[in-house]
Each structure stands twice: as structure tokens, then as C-alpha cells.
Short mmCIF file of C-alpha atoms in Angstrom, two decimals:
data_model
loop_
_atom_site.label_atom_id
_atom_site.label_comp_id
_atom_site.label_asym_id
_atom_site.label_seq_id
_atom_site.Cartn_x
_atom_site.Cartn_y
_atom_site.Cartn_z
CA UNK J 1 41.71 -32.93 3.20
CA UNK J 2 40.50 -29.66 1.50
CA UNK J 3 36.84 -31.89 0.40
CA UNK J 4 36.11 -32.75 3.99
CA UNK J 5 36.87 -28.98 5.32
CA UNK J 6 34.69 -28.47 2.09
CA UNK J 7 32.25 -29.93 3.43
CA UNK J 8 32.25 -29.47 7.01
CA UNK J 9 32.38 -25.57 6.33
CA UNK J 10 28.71 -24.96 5.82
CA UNK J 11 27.93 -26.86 9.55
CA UNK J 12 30.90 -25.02 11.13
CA UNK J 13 29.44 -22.02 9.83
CA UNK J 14 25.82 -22.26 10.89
CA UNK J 15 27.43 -23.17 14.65
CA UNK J 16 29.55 -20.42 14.89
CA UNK J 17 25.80 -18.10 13.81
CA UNK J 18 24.05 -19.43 16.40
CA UNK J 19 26.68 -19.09 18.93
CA UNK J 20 26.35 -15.39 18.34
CA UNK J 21 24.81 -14.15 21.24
CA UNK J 22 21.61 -11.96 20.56
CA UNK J 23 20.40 -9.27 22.64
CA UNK J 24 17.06 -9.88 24.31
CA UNK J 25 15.93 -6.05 24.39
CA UNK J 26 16.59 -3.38 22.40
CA UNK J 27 15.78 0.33 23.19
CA UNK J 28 13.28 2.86 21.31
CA UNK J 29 15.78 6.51 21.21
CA UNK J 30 13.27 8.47 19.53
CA UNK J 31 10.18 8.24 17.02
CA UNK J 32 9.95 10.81 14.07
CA UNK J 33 6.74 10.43 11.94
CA UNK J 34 6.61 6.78 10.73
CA UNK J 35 10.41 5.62 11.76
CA UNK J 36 11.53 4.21 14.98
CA UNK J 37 15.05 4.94 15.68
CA UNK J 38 15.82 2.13 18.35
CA UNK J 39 19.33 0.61 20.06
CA UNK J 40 19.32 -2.95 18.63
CA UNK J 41 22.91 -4.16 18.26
CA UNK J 42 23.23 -7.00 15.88
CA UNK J 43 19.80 -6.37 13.92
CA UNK J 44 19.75 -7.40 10.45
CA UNK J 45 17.82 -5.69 7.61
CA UNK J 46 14.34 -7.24 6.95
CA UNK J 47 14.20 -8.55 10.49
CA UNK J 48 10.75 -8.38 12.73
CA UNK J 49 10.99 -7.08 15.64
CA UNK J 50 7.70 -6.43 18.33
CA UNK J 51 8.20 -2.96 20.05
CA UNK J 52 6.43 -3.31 23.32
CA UNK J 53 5.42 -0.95 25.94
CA UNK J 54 6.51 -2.16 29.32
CA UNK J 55 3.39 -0.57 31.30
CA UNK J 56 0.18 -1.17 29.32
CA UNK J 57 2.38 -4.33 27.86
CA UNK J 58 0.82 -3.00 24.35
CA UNK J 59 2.85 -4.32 21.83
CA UNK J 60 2.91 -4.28 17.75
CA UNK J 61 5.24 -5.52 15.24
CA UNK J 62 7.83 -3.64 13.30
CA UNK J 63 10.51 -4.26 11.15
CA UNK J 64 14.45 -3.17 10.75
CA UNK J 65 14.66 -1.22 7.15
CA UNK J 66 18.25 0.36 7.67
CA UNK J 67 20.64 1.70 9.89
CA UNK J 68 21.58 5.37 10.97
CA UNK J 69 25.19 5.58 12.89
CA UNK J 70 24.25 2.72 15.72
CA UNK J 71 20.65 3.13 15.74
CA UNK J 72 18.70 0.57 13.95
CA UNK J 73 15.61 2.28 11.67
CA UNK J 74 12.56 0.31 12.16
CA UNK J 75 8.90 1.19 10.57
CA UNK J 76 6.00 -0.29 12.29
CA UNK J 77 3.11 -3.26 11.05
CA UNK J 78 0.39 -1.16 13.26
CA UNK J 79 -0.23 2.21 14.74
CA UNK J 80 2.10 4.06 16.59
CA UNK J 81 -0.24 5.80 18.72
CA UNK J 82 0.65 5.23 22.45
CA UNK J 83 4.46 4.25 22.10
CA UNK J 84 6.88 6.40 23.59
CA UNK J 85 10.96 6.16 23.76
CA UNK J 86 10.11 3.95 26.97
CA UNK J 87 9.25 0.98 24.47
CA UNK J 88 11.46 -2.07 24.30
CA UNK J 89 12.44 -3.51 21.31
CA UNK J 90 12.01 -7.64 20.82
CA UNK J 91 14.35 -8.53 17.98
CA UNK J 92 12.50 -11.93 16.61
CA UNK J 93 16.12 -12.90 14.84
CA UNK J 94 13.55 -13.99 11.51
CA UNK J 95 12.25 -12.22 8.86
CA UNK J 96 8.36 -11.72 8.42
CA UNK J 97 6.64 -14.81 7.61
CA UNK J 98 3.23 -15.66 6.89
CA UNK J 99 0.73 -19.07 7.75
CA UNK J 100 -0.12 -20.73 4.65
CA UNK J 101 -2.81 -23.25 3.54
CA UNK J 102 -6.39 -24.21 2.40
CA UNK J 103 -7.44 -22.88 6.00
CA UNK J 104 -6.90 -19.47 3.96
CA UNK J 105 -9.67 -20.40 1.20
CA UNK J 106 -12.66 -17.76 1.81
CA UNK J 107 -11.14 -15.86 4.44
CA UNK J 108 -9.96 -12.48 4.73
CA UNK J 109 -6.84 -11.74 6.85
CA UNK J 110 -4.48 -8.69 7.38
CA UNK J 111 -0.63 -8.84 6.19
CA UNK J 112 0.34 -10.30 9.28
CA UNK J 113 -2.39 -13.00 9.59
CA UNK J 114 -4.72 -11.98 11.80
CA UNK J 115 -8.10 -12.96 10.44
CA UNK J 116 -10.49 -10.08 9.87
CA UNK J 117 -13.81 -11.75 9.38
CA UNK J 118 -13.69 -13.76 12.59
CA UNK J 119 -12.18 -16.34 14.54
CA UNK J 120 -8.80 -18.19 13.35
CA UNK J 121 -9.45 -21.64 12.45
CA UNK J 122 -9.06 -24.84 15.63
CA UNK J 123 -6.56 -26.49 13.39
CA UNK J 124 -3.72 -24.08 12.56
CA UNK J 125 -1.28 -23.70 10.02
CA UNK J 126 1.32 -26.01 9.34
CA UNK J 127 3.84 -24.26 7.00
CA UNK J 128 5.29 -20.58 6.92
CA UNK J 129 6.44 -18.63 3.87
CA UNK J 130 8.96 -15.71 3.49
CA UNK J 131 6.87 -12.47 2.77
CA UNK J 132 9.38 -11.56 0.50
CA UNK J 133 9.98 -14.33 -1.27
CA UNK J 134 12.49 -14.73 -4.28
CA UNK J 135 11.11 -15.16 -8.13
CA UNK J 136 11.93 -18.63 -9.76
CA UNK J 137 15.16 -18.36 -12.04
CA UNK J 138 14.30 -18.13 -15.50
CA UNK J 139 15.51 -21.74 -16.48
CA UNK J 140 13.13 -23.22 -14.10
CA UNK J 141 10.29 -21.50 -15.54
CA UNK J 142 7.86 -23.68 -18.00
CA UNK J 143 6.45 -21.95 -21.06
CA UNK J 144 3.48 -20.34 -21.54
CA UNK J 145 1.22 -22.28 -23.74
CA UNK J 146 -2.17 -21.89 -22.24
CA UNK J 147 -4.90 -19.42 -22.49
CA UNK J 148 -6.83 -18.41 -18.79
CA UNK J 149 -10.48 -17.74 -19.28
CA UNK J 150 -11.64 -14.74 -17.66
CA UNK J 151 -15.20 -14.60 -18.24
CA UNK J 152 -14.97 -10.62 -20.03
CA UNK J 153 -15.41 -10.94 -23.70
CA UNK J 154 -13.37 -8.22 -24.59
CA UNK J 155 -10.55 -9.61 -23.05
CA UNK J 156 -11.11 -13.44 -23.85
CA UNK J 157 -11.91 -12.19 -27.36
CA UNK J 158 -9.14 -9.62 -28.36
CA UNK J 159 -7.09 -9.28 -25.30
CA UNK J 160 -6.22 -12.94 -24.36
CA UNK J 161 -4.90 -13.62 -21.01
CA UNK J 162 -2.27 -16.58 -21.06
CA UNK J 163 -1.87 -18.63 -17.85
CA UNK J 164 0.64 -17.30 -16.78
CA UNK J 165 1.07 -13.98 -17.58
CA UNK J 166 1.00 -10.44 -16.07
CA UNK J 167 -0.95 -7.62 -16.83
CA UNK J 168 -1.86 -4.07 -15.86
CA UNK J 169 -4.65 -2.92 -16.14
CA UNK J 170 -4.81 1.25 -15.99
CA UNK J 171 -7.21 3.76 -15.54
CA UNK J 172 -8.41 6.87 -13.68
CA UNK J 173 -10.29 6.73 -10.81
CA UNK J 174 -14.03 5.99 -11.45
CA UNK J 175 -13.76 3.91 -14.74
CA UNK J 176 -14.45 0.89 -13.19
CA UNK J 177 -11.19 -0.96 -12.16
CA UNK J 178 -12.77 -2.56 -9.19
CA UNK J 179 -16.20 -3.41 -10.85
CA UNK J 180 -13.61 -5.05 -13.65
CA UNK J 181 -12.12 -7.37 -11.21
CA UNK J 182 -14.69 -8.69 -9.43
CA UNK J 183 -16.38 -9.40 -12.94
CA UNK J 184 -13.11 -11.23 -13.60
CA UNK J 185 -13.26 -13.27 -10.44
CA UNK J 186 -16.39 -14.53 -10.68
CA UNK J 187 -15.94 -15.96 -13.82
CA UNK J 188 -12.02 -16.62 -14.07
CA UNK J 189 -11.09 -20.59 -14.82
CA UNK J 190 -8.18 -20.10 -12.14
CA UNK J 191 -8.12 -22.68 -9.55
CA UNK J 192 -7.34 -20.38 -6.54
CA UNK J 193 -8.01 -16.58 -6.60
CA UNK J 194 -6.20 -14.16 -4.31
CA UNK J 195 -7.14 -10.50 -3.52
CA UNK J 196 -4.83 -8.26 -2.99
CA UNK J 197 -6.56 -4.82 -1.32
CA UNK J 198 -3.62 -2.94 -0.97
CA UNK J 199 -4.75 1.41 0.23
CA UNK J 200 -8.86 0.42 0.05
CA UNK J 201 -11.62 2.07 1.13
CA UNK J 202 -12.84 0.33 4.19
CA UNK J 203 -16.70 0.85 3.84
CA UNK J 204 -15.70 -1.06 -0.22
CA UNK J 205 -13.68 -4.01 1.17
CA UNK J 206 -16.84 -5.78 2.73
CA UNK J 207 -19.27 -5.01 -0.31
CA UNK J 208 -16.77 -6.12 -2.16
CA UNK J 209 -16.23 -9.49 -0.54
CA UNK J 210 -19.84 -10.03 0.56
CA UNK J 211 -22.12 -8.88 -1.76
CA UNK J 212 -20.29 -8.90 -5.17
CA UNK J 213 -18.46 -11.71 -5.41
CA UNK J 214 -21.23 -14.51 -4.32
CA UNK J 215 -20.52 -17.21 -2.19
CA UNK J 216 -18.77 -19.37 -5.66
CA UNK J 217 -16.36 -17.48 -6.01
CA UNK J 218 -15.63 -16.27 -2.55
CA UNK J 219 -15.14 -19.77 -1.40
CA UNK J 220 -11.87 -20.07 -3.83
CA UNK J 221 -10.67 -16.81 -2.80
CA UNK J 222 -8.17 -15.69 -0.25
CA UNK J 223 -8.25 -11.84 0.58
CA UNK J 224 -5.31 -9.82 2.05
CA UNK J 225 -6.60 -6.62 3.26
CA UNK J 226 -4.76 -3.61 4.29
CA UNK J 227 -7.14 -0.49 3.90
CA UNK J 228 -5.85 3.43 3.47
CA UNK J 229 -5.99 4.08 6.65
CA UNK J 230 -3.79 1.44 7.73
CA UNK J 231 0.23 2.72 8.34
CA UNK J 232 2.18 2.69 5.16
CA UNK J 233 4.31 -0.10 6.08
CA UNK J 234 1.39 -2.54 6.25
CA UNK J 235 0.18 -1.63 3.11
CA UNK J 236 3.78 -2.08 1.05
CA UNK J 237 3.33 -5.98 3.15
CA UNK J 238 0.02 -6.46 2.26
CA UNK J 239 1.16 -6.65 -1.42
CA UNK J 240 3.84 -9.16 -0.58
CA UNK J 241 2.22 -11.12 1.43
CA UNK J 242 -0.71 -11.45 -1.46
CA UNK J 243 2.29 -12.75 -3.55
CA UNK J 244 3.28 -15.03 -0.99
CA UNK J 245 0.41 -16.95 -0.33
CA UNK J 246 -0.11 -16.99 -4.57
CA UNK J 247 3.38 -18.66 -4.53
CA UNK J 248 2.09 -21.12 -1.55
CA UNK J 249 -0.93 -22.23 -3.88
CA UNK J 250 1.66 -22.54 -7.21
CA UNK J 251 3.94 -24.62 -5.29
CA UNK J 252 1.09 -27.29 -5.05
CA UNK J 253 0.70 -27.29 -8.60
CA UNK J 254 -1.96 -24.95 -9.05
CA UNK J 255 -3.13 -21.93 -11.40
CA UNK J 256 -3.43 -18.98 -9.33
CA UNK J 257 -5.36 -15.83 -10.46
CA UNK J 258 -3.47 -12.94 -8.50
CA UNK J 259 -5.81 -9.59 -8.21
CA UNK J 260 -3.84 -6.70 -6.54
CA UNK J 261 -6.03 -3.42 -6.59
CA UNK J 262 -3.67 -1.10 -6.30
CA UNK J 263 0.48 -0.87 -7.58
CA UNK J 264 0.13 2.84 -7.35
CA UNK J 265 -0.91 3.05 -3.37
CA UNK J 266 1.79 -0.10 -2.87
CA UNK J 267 4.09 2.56 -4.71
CA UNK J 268 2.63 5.64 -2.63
CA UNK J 269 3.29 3.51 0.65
CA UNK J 270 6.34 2.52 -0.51
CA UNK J 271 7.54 6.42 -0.96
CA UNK J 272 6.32 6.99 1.85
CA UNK J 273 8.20 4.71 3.69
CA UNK J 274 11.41 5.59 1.84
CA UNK J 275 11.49 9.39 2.42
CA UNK J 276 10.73 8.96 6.33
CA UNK J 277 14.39 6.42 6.12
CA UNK J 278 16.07 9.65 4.59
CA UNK J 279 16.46 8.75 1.01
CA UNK J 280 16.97 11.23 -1.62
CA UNK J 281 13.49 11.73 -4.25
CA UNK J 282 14.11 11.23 -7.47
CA UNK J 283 11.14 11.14 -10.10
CA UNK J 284 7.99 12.80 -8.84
CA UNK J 285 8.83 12.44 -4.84
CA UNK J 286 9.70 8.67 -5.17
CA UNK J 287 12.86 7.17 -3.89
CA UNK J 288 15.10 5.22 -5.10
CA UNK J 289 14.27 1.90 -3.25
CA UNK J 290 11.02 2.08 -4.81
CA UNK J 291 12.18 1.85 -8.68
CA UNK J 292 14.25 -1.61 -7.22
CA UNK J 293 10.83 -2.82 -4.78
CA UNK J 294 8.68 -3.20 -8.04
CA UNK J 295 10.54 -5.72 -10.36
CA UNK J 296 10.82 -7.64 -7.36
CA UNK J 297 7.57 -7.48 -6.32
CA UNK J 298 5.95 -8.38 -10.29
CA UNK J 299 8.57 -10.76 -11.29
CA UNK J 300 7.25 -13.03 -8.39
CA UNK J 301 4.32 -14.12 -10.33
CA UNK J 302 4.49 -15.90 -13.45
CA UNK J 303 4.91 -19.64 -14.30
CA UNK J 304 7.25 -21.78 -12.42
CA UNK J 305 8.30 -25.53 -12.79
CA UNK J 306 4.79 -26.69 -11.83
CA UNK J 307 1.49 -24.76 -10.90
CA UNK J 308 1.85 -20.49 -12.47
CA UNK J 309 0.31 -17.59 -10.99
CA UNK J 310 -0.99 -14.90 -13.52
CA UNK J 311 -0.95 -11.44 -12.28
CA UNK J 312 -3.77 -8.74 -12.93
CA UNK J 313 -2.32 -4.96 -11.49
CA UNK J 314 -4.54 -2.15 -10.99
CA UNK J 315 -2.71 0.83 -12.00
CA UNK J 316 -4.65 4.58 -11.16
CA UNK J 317 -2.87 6.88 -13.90
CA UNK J 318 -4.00 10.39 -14.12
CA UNK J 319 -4.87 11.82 -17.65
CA UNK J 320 -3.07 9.38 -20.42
CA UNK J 321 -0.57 8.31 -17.77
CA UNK J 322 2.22 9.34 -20.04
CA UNK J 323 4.36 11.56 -17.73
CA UNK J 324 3.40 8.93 -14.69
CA UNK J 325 6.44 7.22 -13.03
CA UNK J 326 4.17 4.54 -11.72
CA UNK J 327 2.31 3.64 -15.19
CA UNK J 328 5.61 4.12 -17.01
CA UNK J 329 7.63 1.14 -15.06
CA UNK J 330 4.69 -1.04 -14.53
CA UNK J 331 4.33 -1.21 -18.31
CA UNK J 332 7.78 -1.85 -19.48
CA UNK J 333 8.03 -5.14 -16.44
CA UNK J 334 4.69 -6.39 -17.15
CA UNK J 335 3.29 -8.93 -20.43
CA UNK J 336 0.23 -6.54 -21.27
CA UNK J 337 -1.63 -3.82 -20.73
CA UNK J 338 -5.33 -3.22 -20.46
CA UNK J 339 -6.31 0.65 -20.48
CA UNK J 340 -9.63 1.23 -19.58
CA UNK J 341 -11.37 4.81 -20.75
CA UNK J 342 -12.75 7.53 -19.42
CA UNK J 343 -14.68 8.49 -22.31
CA UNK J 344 -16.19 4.89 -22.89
CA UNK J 345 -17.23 5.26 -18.72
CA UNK J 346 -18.97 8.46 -19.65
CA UNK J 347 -21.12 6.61 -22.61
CA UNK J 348 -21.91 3.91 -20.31
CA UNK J 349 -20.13 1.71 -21.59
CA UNK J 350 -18.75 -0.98 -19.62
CA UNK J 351 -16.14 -2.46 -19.05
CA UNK J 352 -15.22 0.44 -20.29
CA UNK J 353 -11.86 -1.03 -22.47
CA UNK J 354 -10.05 0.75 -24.85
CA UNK J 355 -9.39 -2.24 -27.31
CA UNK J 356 -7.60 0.00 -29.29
CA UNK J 357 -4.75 1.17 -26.46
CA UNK J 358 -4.55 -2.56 -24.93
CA UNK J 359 -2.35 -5.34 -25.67
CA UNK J 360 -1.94 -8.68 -24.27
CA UNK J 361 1.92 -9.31 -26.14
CA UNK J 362 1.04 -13.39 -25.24
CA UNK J 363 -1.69 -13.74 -26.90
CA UNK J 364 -0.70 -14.75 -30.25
CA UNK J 365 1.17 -17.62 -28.45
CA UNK J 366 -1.65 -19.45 -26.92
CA UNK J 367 -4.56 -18.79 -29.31
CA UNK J 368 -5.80 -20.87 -32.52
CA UNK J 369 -4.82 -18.95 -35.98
CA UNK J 370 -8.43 -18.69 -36.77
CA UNK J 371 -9.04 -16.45 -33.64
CA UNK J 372 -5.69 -14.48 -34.00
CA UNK J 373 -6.90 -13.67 -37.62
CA UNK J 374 -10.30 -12.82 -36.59
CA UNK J 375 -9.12 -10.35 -33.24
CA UNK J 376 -6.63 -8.72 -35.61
CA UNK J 377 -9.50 -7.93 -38.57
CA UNK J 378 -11.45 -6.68 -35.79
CA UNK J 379 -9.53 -4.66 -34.29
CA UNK J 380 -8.37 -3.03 -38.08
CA UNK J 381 -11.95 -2.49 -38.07
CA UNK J 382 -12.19 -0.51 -34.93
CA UNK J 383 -9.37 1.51 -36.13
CA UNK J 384 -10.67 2.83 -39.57
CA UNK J 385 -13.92 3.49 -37.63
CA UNK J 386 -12.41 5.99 -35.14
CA UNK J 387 -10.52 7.73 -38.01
CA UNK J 388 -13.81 8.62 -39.80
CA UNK J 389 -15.78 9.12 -36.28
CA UNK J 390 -14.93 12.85 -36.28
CA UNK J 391 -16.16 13.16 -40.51
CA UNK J 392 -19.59 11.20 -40.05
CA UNK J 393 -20.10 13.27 -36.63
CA UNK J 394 -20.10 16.04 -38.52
CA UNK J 395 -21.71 14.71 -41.78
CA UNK J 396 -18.85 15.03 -43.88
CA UNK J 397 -18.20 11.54 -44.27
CA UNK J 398 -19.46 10.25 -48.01
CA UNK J 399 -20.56 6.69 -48.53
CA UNK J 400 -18.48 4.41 -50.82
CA UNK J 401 -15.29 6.17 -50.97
CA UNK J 402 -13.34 3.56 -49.52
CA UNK J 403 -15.18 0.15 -49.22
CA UNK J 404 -13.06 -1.14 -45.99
CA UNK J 405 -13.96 1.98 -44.22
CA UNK J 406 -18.03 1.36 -44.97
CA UNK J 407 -17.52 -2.03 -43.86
CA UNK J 408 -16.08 -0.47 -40.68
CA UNK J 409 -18.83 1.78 -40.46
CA UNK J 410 -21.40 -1.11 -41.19
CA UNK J 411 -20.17 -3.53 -38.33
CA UNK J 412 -19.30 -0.86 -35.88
CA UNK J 413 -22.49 -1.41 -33.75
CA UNK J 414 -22.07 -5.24 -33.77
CA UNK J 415 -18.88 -4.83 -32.32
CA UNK J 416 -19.79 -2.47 -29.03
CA UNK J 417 -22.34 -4.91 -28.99
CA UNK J 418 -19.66 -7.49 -28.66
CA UNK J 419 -17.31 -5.36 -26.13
CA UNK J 420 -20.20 -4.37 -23.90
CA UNK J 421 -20.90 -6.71 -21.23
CA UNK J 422 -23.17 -6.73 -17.87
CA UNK J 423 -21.00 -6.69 -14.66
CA UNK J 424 -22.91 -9.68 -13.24
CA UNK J 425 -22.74 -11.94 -16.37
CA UNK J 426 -19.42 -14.21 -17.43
CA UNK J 427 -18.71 -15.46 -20.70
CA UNK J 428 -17.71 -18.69 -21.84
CA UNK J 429 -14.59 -18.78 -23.52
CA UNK J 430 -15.95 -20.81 -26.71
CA UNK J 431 -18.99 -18.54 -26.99
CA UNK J 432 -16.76 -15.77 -27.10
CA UNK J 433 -14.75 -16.86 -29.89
CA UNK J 434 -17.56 -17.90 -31.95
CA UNK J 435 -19.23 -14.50 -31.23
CA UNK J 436 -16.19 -12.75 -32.58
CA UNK J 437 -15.84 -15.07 -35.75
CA UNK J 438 -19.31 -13.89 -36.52
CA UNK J 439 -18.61 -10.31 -36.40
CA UNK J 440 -17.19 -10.76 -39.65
CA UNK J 441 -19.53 -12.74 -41.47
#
């Protein structure tokens, strides 16, 4: 008797749900800033909800992040200019979704769908994913065994990307984060590439997508675009959504390359939105809610029983990015870190990479021994140079005191050779390893 109530519990249970009658309308009370405190009995958090303005019949999407006595706190997917405390509220009873598919591949769309570089496909969409969607459980993942080219020598070379894996990559503004990754998608191996522009410039987004990346690499690419003017909510869903149409690709069996440029304005949205809810700051100015949103957000990508998605995270840090709440918890989630330099920018020297500061903690797994060996010589190399740089700047450095350091000194030119690299040129993965073995010869 107990197995069948077993399992006729789940079906009673769904019944008795939908039974639940739903209010059709809910009621904006007031608006303060960036939060809509609205009448919506029954909401749930997470929920989308359209706030609509019954005399222009102007209406844009929002959704329920918390709860204030019996007013539901809701923070709008649009602009909030025009809406008043006459506004209804249109509780969808579903959480934010998003239209996935190869209709996506070379188009550029805002985190709710809409298309931004014209007209929606005539066939639509067939399937809908969760915006925030959960990360496989460990046990299902496979294991990362695979190298992803990336086209950058430096990286292929020294910092080796596994399929896979996630990385930051951190710098201050004007080093040349975006110039990096558009480098990176031109020449990446990944079967599907998708763009996160999370806080852009808008005059960038179109040069970007246009002119940069040529029409190769565009065609394999699927942009999600909310720009820095856009409200704060839709920039903290542009960077799941991103992840959610990466996960849409992985589930067919795919390797995604996932480019989101930036964490830091996802994190500066994301405070944004959690001080206008009433949450208490914490480390400089940032909730609470935001130190839980990131692991959730970066443990999305990663490998998964079939198909992976490795992630690439622009970080802006300011200085060394030591006292930097941002930096600091993006580094201890994610599976490397490239730091790119100021000082290298200034030389004109690009990608400007600080070999020295970078670490990709997967490499050694997916790399032959002969390349490990040669990477790790090299990069002893680079170090005994810039301990001497100071002495031989200054002429105090004598030849032949210490044979390893001369034979630092001696290949040092070879090796920026190596590291520098033209924006519009890509590597070949082989090349790039031979190139390096030869550094030591």
C-alpha cells in the first residue's frame, strides 16, 4: 500500500500545484531607484513577470528577487522610464528562459532574445533553456584530457588551455583584454564560440563583431549583448544567459569556447542590484548575494558527460589586484589565471602577458613531457633574466659569473620574439611547440 501512495505522490502533488489558483494582475505600490515594490500574492523568487502600463499598453519584463512584508521586490529586464504605480503586474508563473539553437550561430541577441542585428529568423526556436541553469554534479563530469588550441603562442606554448577548463584572464583597463579575445576567437579550435558582452561600450560591440572578427569566425559565434548603459539587471542576465546557450551547444556534444568580457561589471551589476533589495555591504560595497551569484555562475562551464565548455573571464583589476574582492574570488573558483601587464602594454608589446604571473594549473595534464619540460626551462629562463634586468640596466651586471644566468641573458630576445604576436595572425598549435623546443637549442 505505502509503494503505490509512493508512487502516486509525485502526480497528486503536481495536481494539487496547478490547482492553485494564480492571480492574473498584480499591482506596482511604489518604484525606488531600480526596485519595483508590487502586490503579487503567490509570486515565487526567480519568477518573470511583464509590468505593463494600462494606457500606452508599454510593457517590459521584470523579475521577482525577494519579498518585503507582502510586497513582492521585482527589478526590471528594460528601462523604467515611463512606468508609474498605475502599472500592472503579469506574473508569467515560469522562470526566465531563453530560445536555443543553430538559428543563434552568427547572430547577436539581447538577454532576453530579441535579435539586435535584424530580423528573427521565419523558422523559430524549438527548445527553451533555464537562464539559470544548474552545473553538472561532479560524478557526471568526464576528465580533462585534451588540450584547446587558441591560436596565441604564449598561451598554446606556456600557458596551455585544456578543453575544458576555466580561466581568468586579468588586467587594467587598456592592456588589451578585448584585442586578446578576439585574437583568441579567430583562431580557437572550439566548435561553437559564444560572446558574452556583459557592461560594453556600445560604439565597441559592432567593431567588434563586424570588423574584427571576419566573417569565419563570426559565422560560429553567438553574441549576447547587454551594453553599460543597459539597466543592471539585464546585464547580471546577459552573463547567464551566455552560459545558457554554451550549455545548449555542450548538450549536443560539442566543445564550446565561452568568452565573457567582463566578471567585474556582471559583479558591479550584481551589487548594484543587491543594495537597491536592501542587503547589508560587506567587502568593498558588495553584498552578500554576490559572493554566492559567482560560483554559480563559473561552475556552469566545464566538462560534462558529453560535449565541455571552457570558460575565458575578463577580469578589470586595478593596480596588482591584490586588495580586489572581484580578482580575489575569481581566482581561487577558476583553473588558471592569465595576467596581462601594464608595463609590457607600454613597450608595445602585445599580447601583453605576463608569463611569469600566469598559470594554467591543467596544463601539465594534457601536454606531451617534451613540451612540459621545454615551457618549464623557459620559463626558469625568463625568471633569472628579470632578476639581473635591474644590474645589466645599470651596467653592473658582469659576464660569466653564473653561466645559467648568461644563457638567460643570451636567449632573452628569442623568447619576446616568441611571446610577441600580431593581433591579426593565429598560430598553429604544432608550430608553436616546435618554436618553443627551439628556443633552447
Amino acid at each position: 500500500m505505502n509503494a503505490v501512495f509512493d508512487e502516486l505522490l509525485p502526480d497528486l502533488l503536481a495536481r494539487a500545484r496547478s490547482a492553485i489558483p494564480r492571480p492574473m494582475r498584480g499591482k506596482v505600490r511604489r518604484i525606488r531607484g531600480i526596485m519595483v515594490y508590487a502586490s503579487l500574492p503567490m509570486a515565487r523568487i526567480g519568477e518573470l513577470c511583464y509590468l505593463r502600463d494600462p494606457l500606452d499598453q508599454r510593457r517590459i519584463a521584470a523579475q521577482v528577487i525577494g519579498f518585503e512584508g507582502d510586497e513582492a521586490l521585482l527589478t526590471p529586464i528594460g528601462d523604467l522610464q515611463g512606468m508609474s504605480t498605475r502599472c500592472e503586474v503579469i506574473p508569467t508563473g515560469a522562470p526566465l528562459t531563453v530560445s536555443v539553437g543553430d538559428h543563434l550561430l552568427g547572430r547577436v541577441i539581447d538577454p532576453l532574445g530579441h535579435f539586435l542585428d535584424g530580423p528573427a529568423p521565419a523558422s523559430g526556436p524549438t527548445r527553451h533553456y533555464p537562464v539559470h541553469g544548474e552545473p553538472p554534479a561532479a560524478f557526471s563530469r568526464s576528465l580533462i584530457e585534451h588540450p584547446l588550441t587558441l591560436g596565441i603562442r604564449a598561451i598554446d606554448g606556456l600557458l596551455t588551455i585544456a578543453r575544458g577548463q576555466r580561466v581568468g584572464i586579468f588586467g587594467e583597463p587598456g592592456v588589451g583584454k578585448s584585442s586578446l579575445l578576439t585574437s583568441i576567437v579567430r583562431g580557437t579550435a572550439a566548435d561553437v564560440i559564444v560572446l558574452g558582452l556583459i557592461g560594453e561600450r556600445g560604439r565597441e560591440v559592432r567593431e567588434l563583431l563586424d570588423v574584427q572578427l571576419g566573417a569565419q569566425a563570426r559565422a560560429r559565434t553567438v553574441a549576447v549583448v547587454a551594453t553599460s548603459d543597459r539597466p543592471a539587471m539585464e546585464r547580471v542576465q546577459a552573463a547567464h544567459v551566455a552560459t545558457s546557450i554554451a550549455e545548449y551547444f555542450r548538450d549536443q556534444g560539442l566543445h564550446v569556447l565561452l568568452l565573457m568580457d567582463s566578471v567585474t561589471r556582471f559583479a558591479r551589476a550584481q551589487r548594484e542590484v543587491g543594495l537597491a533589495a536592501g542587503e547589508p555591504p560587506t567587502r568593498r560595497g558588495f553584498p552578500p548575494s554576490f559572493f554566492a551569484a559567482l560560483p554559480r555562475l563559473l561552475e556552469r562551464a566545464g566538462p560534462a558527460a558529453r560535449g565541455s565548455i571552457t570558460g575565458l573571464y575578463t577580469v578589470l583589476t586595478e593596480g596588482d589586484g591584490s586588495q580586489d574582492p572581484v580578482a580575489e574570488e575569481v581566482t581561487s573558483i577558476l583553473d588558471g589565471h592569465i595576467v596581462l601587464s601594464a608595463a609590457l602594454a607600454q613597450k608595445n608589446h602585445f599580447p601583453a602577458i605576463d608569463v611569469l604571473r600566469s598559470r594554467s594549473r591543467l596544463m601539465d595534464n594534457v601536454v606531451r613531457p617534451l613540451q612540459r619540460q621545454g615551457a618549464a626551462q623557459i620559463r626558469q629562463s625568463m625568471a633569472l633574466y628579470a632578476d639581473v634586468q635591474l644590474l645589466l640596466q645599470v651596467g653592473e651586471y658582469s659576464a660569466g659569473s653564473d653561466p645559467q644566468t648568461d644563457a638567460a641573458i643570451a636567449r632573452q630576445g628569442s623568447i619576446e620574439g616568441f611571446l610577441r604576436q600580431d593581433a591579426n595572425s593565429c598560430s598553429d598549435y604544432e608550430h608553436t611547440v616546435r618554436a618553443l623546443l627551439e628556443l633552447l637549442q
